XYZ file of C-alpha atoms in Angstrom:
476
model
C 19.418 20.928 66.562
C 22.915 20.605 65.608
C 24.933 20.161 62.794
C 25.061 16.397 62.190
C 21.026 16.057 62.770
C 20.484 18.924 60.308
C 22.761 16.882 57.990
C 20.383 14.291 58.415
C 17.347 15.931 57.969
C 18.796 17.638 54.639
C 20.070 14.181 53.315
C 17.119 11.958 53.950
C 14.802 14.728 51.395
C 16.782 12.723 48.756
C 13.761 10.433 49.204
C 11.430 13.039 48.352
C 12.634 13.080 44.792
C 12.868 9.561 43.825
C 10.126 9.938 41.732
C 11.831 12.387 39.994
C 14.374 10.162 39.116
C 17.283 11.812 40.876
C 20.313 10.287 41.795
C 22.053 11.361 45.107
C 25.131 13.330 43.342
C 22.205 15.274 40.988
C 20.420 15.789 44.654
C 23.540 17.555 46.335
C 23.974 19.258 43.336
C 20.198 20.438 43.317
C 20.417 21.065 47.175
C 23.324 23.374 46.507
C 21.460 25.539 44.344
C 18.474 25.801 47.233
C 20.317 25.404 50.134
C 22.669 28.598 48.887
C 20.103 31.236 48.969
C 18.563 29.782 52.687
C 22.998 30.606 53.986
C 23.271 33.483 52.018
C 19.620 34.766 53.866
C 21.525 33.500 57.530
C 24.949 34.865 57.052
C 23.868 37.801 55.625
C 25.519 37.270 52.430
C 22.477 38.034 50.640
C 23.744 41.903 49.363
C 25.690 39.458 46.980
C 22.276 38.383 44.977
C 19.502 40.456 43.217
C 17.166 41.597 45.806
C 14.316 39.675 43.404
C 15.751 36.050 43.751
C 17.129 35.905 47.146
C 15.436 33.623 49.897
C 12.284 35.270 50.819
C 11.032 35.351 47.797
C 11.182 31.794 46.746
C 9.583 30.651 49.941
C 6.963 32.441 49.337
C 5.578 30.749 46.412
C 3.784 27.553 45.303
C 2.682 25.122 42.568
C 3.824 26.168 38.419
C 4.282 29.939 39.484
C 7.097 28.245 41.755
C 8.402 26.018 39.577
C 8.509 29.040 36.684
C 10.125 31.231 38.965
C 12.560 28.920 39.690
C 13.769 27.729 36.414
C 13.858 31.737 36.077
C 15.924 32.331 39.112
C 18.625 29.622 37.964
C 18.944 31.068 34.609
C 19.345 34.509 35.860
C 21.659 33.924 38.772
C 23.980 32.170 36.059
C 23.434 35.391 33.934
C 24.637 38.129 37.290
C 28.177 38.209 38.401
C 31.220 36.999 40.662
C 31.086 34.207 42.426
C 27.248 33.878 42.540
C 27.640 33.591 38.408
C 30.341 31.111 38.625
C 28.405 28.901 41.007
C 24.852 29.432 38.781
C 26.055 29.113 35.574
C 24.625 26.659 33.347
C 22.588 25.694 36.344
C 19.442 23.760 35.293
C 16.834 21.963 37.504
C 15.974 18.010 37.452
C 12.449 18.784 39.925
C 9.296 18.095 37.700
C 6.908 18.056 40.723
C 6.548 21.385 41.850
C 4.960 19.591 45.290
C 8.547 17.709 45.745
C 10.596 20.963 45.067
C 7.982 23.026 47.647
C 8.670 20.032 50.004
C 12.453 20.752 49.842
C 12.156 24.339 50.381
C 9.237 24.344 53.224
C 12.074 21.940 54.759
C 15.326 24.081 54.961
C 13.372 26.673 56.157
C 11.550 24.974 59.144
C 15.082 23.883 60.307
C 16.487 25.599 63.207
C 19.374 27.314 61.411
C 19.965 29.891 64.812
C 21.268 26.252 66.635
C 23.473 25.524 63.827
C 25.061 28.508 63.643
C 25.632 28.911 67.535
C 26.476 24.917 67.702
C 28.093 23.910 70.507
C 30.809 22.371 68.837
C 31.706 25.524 67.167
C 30.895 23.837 63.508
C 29.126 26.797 61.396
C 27.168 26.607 57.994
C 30.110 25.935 55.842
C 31.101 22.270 58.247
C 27.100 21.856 57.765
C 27.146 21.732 54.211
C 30.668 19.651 54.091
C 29.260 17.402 56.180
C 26.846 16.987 53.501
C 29.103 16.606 51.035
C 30.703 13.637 52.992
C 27.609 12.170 53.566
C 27.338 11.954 49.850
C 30.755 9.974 49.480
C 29.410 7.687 51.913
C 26.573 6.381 50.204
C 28.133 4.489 47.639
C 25.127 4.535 45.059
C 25.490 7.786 44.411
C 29.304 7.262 42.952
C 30.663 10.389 44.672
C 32.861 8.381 47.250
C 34.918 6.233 45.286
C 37.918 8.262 46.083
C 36.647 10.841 48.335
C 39.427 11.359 50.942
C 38.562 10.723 54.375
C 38.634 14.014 56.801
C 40.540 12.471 59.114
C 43.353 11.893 56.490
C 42.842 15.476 54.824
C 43.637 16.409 58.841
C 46.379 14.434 59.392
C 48.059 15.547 56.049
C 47.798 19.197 56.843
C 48.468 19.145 60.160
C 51.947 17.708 59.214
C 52.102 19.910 56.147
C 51.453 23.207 58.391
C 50.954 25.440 55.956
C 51.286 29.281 57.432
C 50.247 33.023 57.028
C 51.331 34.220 53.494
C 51.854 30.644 51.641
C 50.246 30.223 48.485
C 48.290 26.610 48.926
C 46.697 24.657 45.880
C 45.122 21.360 45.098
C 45.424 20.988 41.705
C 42.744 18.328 41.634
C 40.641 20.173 44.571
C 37.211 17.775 43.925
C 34.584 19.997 46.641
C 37.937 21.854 47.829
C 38.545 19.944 51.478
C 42.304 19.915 51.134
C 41.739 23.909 50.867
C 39.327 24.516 53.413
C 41.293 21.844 56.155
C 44.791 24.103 54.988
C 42.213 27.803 55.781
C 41.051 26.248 59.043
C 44.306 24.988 60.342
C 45.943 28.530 59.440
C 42.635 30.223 60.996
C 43.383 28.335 64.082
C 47.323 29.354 64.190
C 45.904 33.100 63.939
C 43.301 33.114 66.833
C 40.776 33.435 64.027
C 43.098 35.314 62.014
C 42.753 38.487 64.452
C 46.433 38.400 64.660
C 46.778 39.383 61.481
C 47.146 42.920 59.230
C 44.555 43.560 57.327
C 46.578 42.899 54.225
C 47.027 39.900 55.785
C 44.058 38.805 56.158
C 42.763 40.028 52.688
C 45.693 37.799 51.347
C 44.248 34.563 53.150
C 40.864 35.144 51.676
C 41.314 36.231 48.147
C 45.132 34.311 47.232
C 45.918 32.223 49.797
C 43.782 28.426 49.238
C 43.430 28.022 45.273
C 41.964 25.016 43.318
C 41.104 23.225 39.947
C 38.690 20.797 39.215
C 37.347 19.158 36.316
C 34.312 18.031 36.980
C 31.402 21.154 36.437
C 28.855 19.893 39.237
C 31.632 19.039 41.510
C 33.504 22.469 40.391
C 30.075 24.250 41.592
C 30.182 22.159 45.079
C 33.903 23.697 45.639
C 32.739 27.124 44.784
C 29.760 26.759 47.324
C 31.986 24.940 49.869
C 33.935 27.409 49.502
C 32.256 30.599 49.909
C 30.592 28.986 52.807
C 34.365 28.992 54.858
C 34.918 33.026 53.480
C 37.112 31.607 51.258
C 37.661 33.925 47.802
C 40.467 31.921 46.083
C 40.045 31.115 42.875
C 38.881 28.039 42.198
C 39.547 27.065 37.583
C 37.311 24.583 35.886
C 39.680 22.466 33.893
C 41.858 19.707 33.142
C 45.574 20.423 35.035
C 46.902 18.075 32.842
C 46.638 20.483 29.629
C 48.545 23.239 28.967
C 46.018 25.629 30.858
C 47.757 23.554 33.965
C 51.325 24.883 33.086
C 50.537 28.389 34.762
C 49.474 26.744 38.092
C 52.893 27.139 39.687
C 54.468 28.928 42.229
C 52.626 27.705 45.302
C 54.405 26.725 49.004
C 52.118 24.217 49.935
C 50.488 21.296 47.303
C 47.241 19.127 49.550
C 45.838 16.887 47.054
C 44.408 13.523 46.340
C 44.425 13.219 42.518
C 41.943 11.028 40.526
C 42.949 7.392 39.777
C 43.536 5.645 36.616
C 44.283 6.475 33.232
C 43.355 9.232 30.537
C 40.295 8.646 28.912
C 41.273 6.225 26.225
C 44.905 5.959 27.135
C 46.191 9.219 25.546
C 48.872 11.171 27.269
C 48.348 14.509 28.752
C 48.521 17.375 26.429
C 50.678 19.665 28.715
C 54.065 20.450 26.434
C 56.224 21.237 29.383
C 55.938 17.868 31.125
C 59.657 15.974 30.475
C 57.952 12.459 31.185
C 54.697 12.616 29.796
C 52.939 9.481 30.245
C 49.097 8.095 30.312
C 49.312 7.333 33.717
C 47.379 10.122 35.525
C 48.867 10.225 38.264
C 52.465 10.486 37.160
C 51.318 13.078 35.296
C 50.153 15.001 38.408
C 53.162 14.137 40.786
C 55.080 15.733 37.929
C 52.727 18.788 37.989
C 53.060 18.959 41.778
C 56.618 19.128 42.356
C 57.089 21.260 39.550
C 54.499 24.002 40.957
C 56.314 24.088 43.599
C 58.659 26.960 44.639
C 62.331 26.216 44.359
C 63.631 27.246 47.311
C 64.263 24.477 49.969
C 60.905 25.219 51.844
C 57.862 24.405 49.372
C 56.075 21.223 50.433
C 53.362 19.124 49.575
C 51.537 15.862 50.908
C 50.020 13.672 48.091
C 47.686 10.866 47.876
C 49.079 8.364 45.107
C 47.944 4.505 44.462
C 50.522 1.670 44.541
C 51.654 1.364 40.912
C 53.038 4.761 41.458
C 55.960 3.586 43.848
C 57.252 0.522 41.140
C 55.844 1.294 37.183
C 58.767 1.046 35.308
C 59.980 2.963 32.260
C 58.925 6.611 32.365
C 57.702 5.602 36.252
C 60.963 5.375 37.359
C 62.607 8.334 35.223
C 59.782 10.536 37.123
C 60.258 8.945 40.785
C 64.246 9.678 39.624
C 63.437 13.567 38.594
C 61.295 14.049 42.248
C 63.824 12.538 44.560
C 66.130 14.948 42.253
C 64.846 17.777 42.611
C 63.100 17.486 45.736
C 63.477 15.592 49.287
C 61.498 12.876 49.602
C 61.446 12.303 53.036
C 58.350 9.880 54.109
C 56.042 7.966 52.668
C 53.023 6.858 54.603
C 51.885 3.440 53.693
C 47.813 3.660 54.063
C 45.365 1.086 55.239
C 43.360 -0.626 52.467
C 39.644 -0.166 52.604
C 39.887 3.443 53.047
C 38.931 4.503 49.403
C 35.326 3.112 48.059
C 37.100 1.569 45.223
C 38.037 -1.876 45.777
C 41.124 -2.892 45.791
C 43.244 0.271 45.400
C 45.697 0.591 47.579
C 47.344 4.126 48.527
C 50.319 6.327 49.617
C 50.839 9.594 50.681
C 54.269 11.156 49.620
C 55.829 14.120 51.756
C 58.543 15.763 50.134
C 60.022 19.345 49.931
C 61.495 20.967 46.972
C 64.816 21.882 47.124
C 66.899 24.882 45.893
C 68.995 23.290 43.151
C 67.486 20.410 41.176
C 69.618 17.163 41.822
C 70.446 15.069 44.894
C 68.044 16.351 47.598
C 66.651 12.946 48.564
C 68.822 11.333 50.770
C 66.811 9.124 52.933
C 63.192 7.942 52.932
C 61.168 6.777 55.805
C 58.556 4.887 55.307
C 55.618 4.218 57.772
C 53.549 1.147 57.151
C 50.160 1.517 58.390
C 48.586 -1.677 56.160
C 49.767 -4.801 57.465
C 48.348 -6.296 60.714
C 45.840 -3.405 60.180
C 42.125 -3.817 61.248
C 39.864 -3.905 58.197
C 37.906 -0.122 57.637
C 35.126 0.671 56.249
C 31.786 1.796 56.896
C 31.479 -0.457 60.203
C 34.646 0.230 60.965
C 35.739 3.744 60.152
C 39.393 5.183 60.144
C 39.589 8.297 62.210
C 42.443 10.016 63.729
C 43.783 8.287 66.476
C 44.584 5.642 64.045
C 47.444 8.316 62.745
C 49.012 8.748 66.222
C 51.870 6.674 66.047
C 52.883 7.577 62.639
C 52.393 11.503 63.656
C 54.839 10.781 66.485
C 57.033 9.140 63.956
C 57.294 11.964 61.734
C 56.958 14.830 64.009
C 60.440 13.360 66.014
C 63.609 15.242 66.476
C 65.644 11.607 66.293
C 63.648 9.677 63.318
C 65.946 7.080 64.141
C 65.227 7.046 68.240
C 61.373 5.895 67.181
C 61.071 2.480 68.448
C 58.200 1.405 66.173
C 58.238 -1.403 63.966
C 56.491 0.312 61.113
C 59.176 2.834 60.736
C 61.799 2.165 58.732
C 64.357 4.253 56.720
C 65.765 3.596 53.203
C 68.900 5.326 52.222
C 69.168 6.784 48.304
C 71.585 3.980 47.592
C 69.404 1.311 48.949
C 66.808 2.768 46.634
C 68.651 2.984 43.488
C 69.941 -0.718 43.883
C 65.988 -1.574 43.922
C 65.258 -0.083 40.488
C 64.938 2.940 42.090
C 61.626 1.993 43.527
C 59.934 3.083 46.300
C 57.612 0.054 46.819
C 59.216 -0.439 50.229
C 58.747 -0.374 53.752
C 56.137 -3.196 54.559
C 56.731 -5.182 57.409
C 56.108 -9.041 58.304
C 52.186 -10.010 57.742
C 51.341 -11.901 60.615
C 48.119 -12.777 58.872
C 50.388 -14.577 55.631
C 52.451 -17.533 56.263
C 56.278 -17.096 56.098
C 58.211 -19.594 53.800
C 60.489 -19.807 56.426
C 58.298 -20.835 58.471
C 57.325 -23.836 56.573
C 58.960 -27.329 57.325
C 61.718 -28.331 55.618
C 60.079 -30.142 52.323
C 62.255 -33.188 52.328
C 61.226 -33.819 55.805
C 57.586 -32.710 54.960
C 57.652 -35.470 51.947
C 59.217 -38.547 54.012
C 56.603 -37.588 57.096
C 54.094 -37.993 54.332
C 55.354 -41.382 53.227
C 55.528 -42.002 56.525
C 51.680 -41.991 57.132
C 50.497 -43.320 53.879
C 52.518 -46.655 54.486
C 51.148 -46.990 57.914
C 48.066 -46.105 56.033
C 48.196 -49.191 53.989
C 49.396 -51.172 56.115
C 46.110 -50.671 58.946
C 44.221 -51.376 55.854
C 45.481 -54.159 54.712
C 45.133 -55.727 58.306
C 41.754 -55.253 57.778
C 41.447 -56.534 54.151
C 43.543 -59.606 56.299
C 41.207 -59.976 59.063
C 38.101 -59.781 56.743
C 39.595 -63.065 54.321
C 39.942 -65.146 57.864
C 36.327 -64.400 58.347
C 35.088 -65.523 55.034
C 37.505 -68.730 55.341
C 35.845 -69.240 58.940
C 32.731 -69.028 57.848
C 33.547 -71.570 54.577
């Protein structure tokens, strides 16, 4: 059995608790809290948590003294230490029927965990349970997808990124942490596993290296699992970015990050004190948290996920798109298909851009890649995946931007952008799909054509208003 079909299996026992009442995000959550013990029992992990409340002993029971035990375990895991404590605390159950949570358990344990660990795809427990996770933002009653960012994408992003042994890396708005764990794999992979590193090395990618904050508690928990699941020992805050607890998250080399969408919570600004343009928008407010968490020294980068209005809102909009092509190089901007996100009609951007050494004039060209118009529509039938990046990786990856022959790519000098408004709501080309004014008839043309036919109009029927009167007279 491999990964994907345990997936599956683990997904489709949200139907064993609909009784309960659960929802899907309160089953993942749940899941996590079961599903932890049964990895920490196959990876060994299990020295981590008290020898009373680790796998074995769950399985064993049945009925209330279950259930009891249970409740009991939750509160007491919350109660221990480290990360186990972080991921257990304030962890309470939603099972009433001790038959459904016996189901659950008698489950994960019948499935064939030596398969998944050995899978032939070389996926391990911690792609298993991400895979979860994903499945999760898929199903759009449970709520959890409506800006999950697609794997593919979170690929893409770091692949061009390429963050590298020793960086610092953060997402500042890490949701289950897949910016982090993409940017720990695609290192991994650079360091044959990371055997080519020191052991001080290789401390320093799993205790410093892939950091995180998130907001949300059950989705904070999800990251903490998700992440101790990849060996991942960063530390991952629970709390807003956007207050001043957000000021001392700076410092990093590489930013991966898809930040939520919308507004604050009744339209307040952000309470950070240090931002210059602080604004309601949210996401504002995080672009100017990312490029100022940056290192300044002409090699920091990050890759950011931004909607639309980002790219033309005026006033403090445009004094904060100013400040980042200031004091960092904005170099491309990836226009992204719609359809992509689960909520409708928000269309997205990913900004690239490196901060510089001093803070003024280090954007002096943008290219921007349009991969919207003339696009197929995605979505669940029709799901974006990687090849769909190809062109635009060749794009950006080239020694000559300007040699690309692709009709998506164009580049935008500062000046160019200034002499918009400074906006950066550029770079789409001809819709085939929309017709062109110019390709419309001239009107005065269009307007005597149409005279045109209405006279001859009148005058076929009133031949036959003509030819019915001799008829009558005939008859007479």
């Amino acid at each position: 059995m491999n990964t994907q079909e345990i997936v599956s299996k683990l997904w489709n026992l949200c139907n064993v608790l609909r009784d309960d009442g659960i929802t899907y995000h309160q089953y993942v959550t749940e899941l996590t809290y079961i599903l932890f013990l049964k990895m920490a029992k196959e990876t060994g992990a299990e020295k981590n948590i008290p020898e009373e409340y680790r796998w074995d002993k769950l399985v064993a029971l049945d009925g209330l003294e279950l259930k009891k035990f249970y409740k009991k375990l939750l509160e007491q895991l919350g109660e221990s230490s480290g990360r186990i404590r972080e991921i257990y605390q304030g962890a309470s159950s939603n099972i009433e029927e001790p038959k459904n949570l016996k189901k659950i358990i008698t489950s994960i344990d019948a499935l064939d965990w030596y398969e998944a660990r050995e899978d032939e795809k070389g996926e391990n427990l911690g792609k298993l349970y991400e895979g979860l996770l994903e499945k999760n933002a898929n199903e759009k009653k449970s709520g959890a997808g409506q800006y999950f960012t697609p794997r593919c994408l979170i690929n893409v992003m770091t692949r061009l990124v390429k963050p590298a042994v020793g960086e610092r890396c953060n997402d500042p708005a890490c949701g289950t942490f897949g910016f982090m764990i993409a940017a720990h794999e695609y290192v991994k992979k650079q360091t044959d596993d990371f055997f080519a590193l020191t052991d001080e090395e290789q401390e320093f990618e799993a205790k410093q290296a892939f950091t995180g904050c998130e907001l949300v508690h059950d989705t904070h928990r999800l990251a903490l699992m998700n992440a101790m699941l990849h060996d991942i020992e960063g530390e991952i805050k629970l709390g807003d970015t956007l207050s001043p607890d957000g000021a001392s998250m700076k410092g990093y080399d590489v930013v991966l990050t898809n930040p939520p969408f919308g507004t604050k919570k009744g339209g307040e600004r952000a309470t950070r004190d240090d931002f210059t343009y602080p604004t309601s928008n949210k996401q504002l407010n995080f672009l100017q948290h990312i490029y100022r968490s940056l290192k300044a020294d002409g090699k920091a980068r990050a890759a950011v996920v931004l909607p639309d209005n980002v790219l033309f809102a005026d006033g403090d909009g445009e004094k904060i798109r100013v400040d980042l092509m200031d004091k960092c190089n904005l170099h491309t901007i990836l226009r992204l298909p719609t359809g992509i996100f689960y909520a409708q009609g928000v269309k997205t951007n990913v900004l690239f851009f490196t901060r510089g050494v001093e803070d003024k004039g280090n954007t002096k060209e943008v290219w921007v890649y349009d991969m919207r118009t003339n696009m197929p529509s995605f979505g669940k039938t029709n799901q974006l995946n990687e090849k769909h990046f190809a062109a635009f990786e060749a794009a950006y990856e080239a020694e000559d931007r300007s040699k690309v022959e692709d009709e998506r790519w164009h580049c935008f000098t500062r000046e160019q952008i200034a002499e918009k408004g400074n906006s950066l709501d550029i770079g789409l080309i001809r819709d085939d799909s929309i017709v062109d004014y110019e390709d419309l008839p001239d009107p005065v043309e269009s307007g005597e054509e149409a005279i045109a036919q209405l006279e001859e109009a009148v005058d076929l029927l009133q031949s036959v208003v003509n030819e019915l009167k001799a008829l009558r007279t005939a008859e007479a």
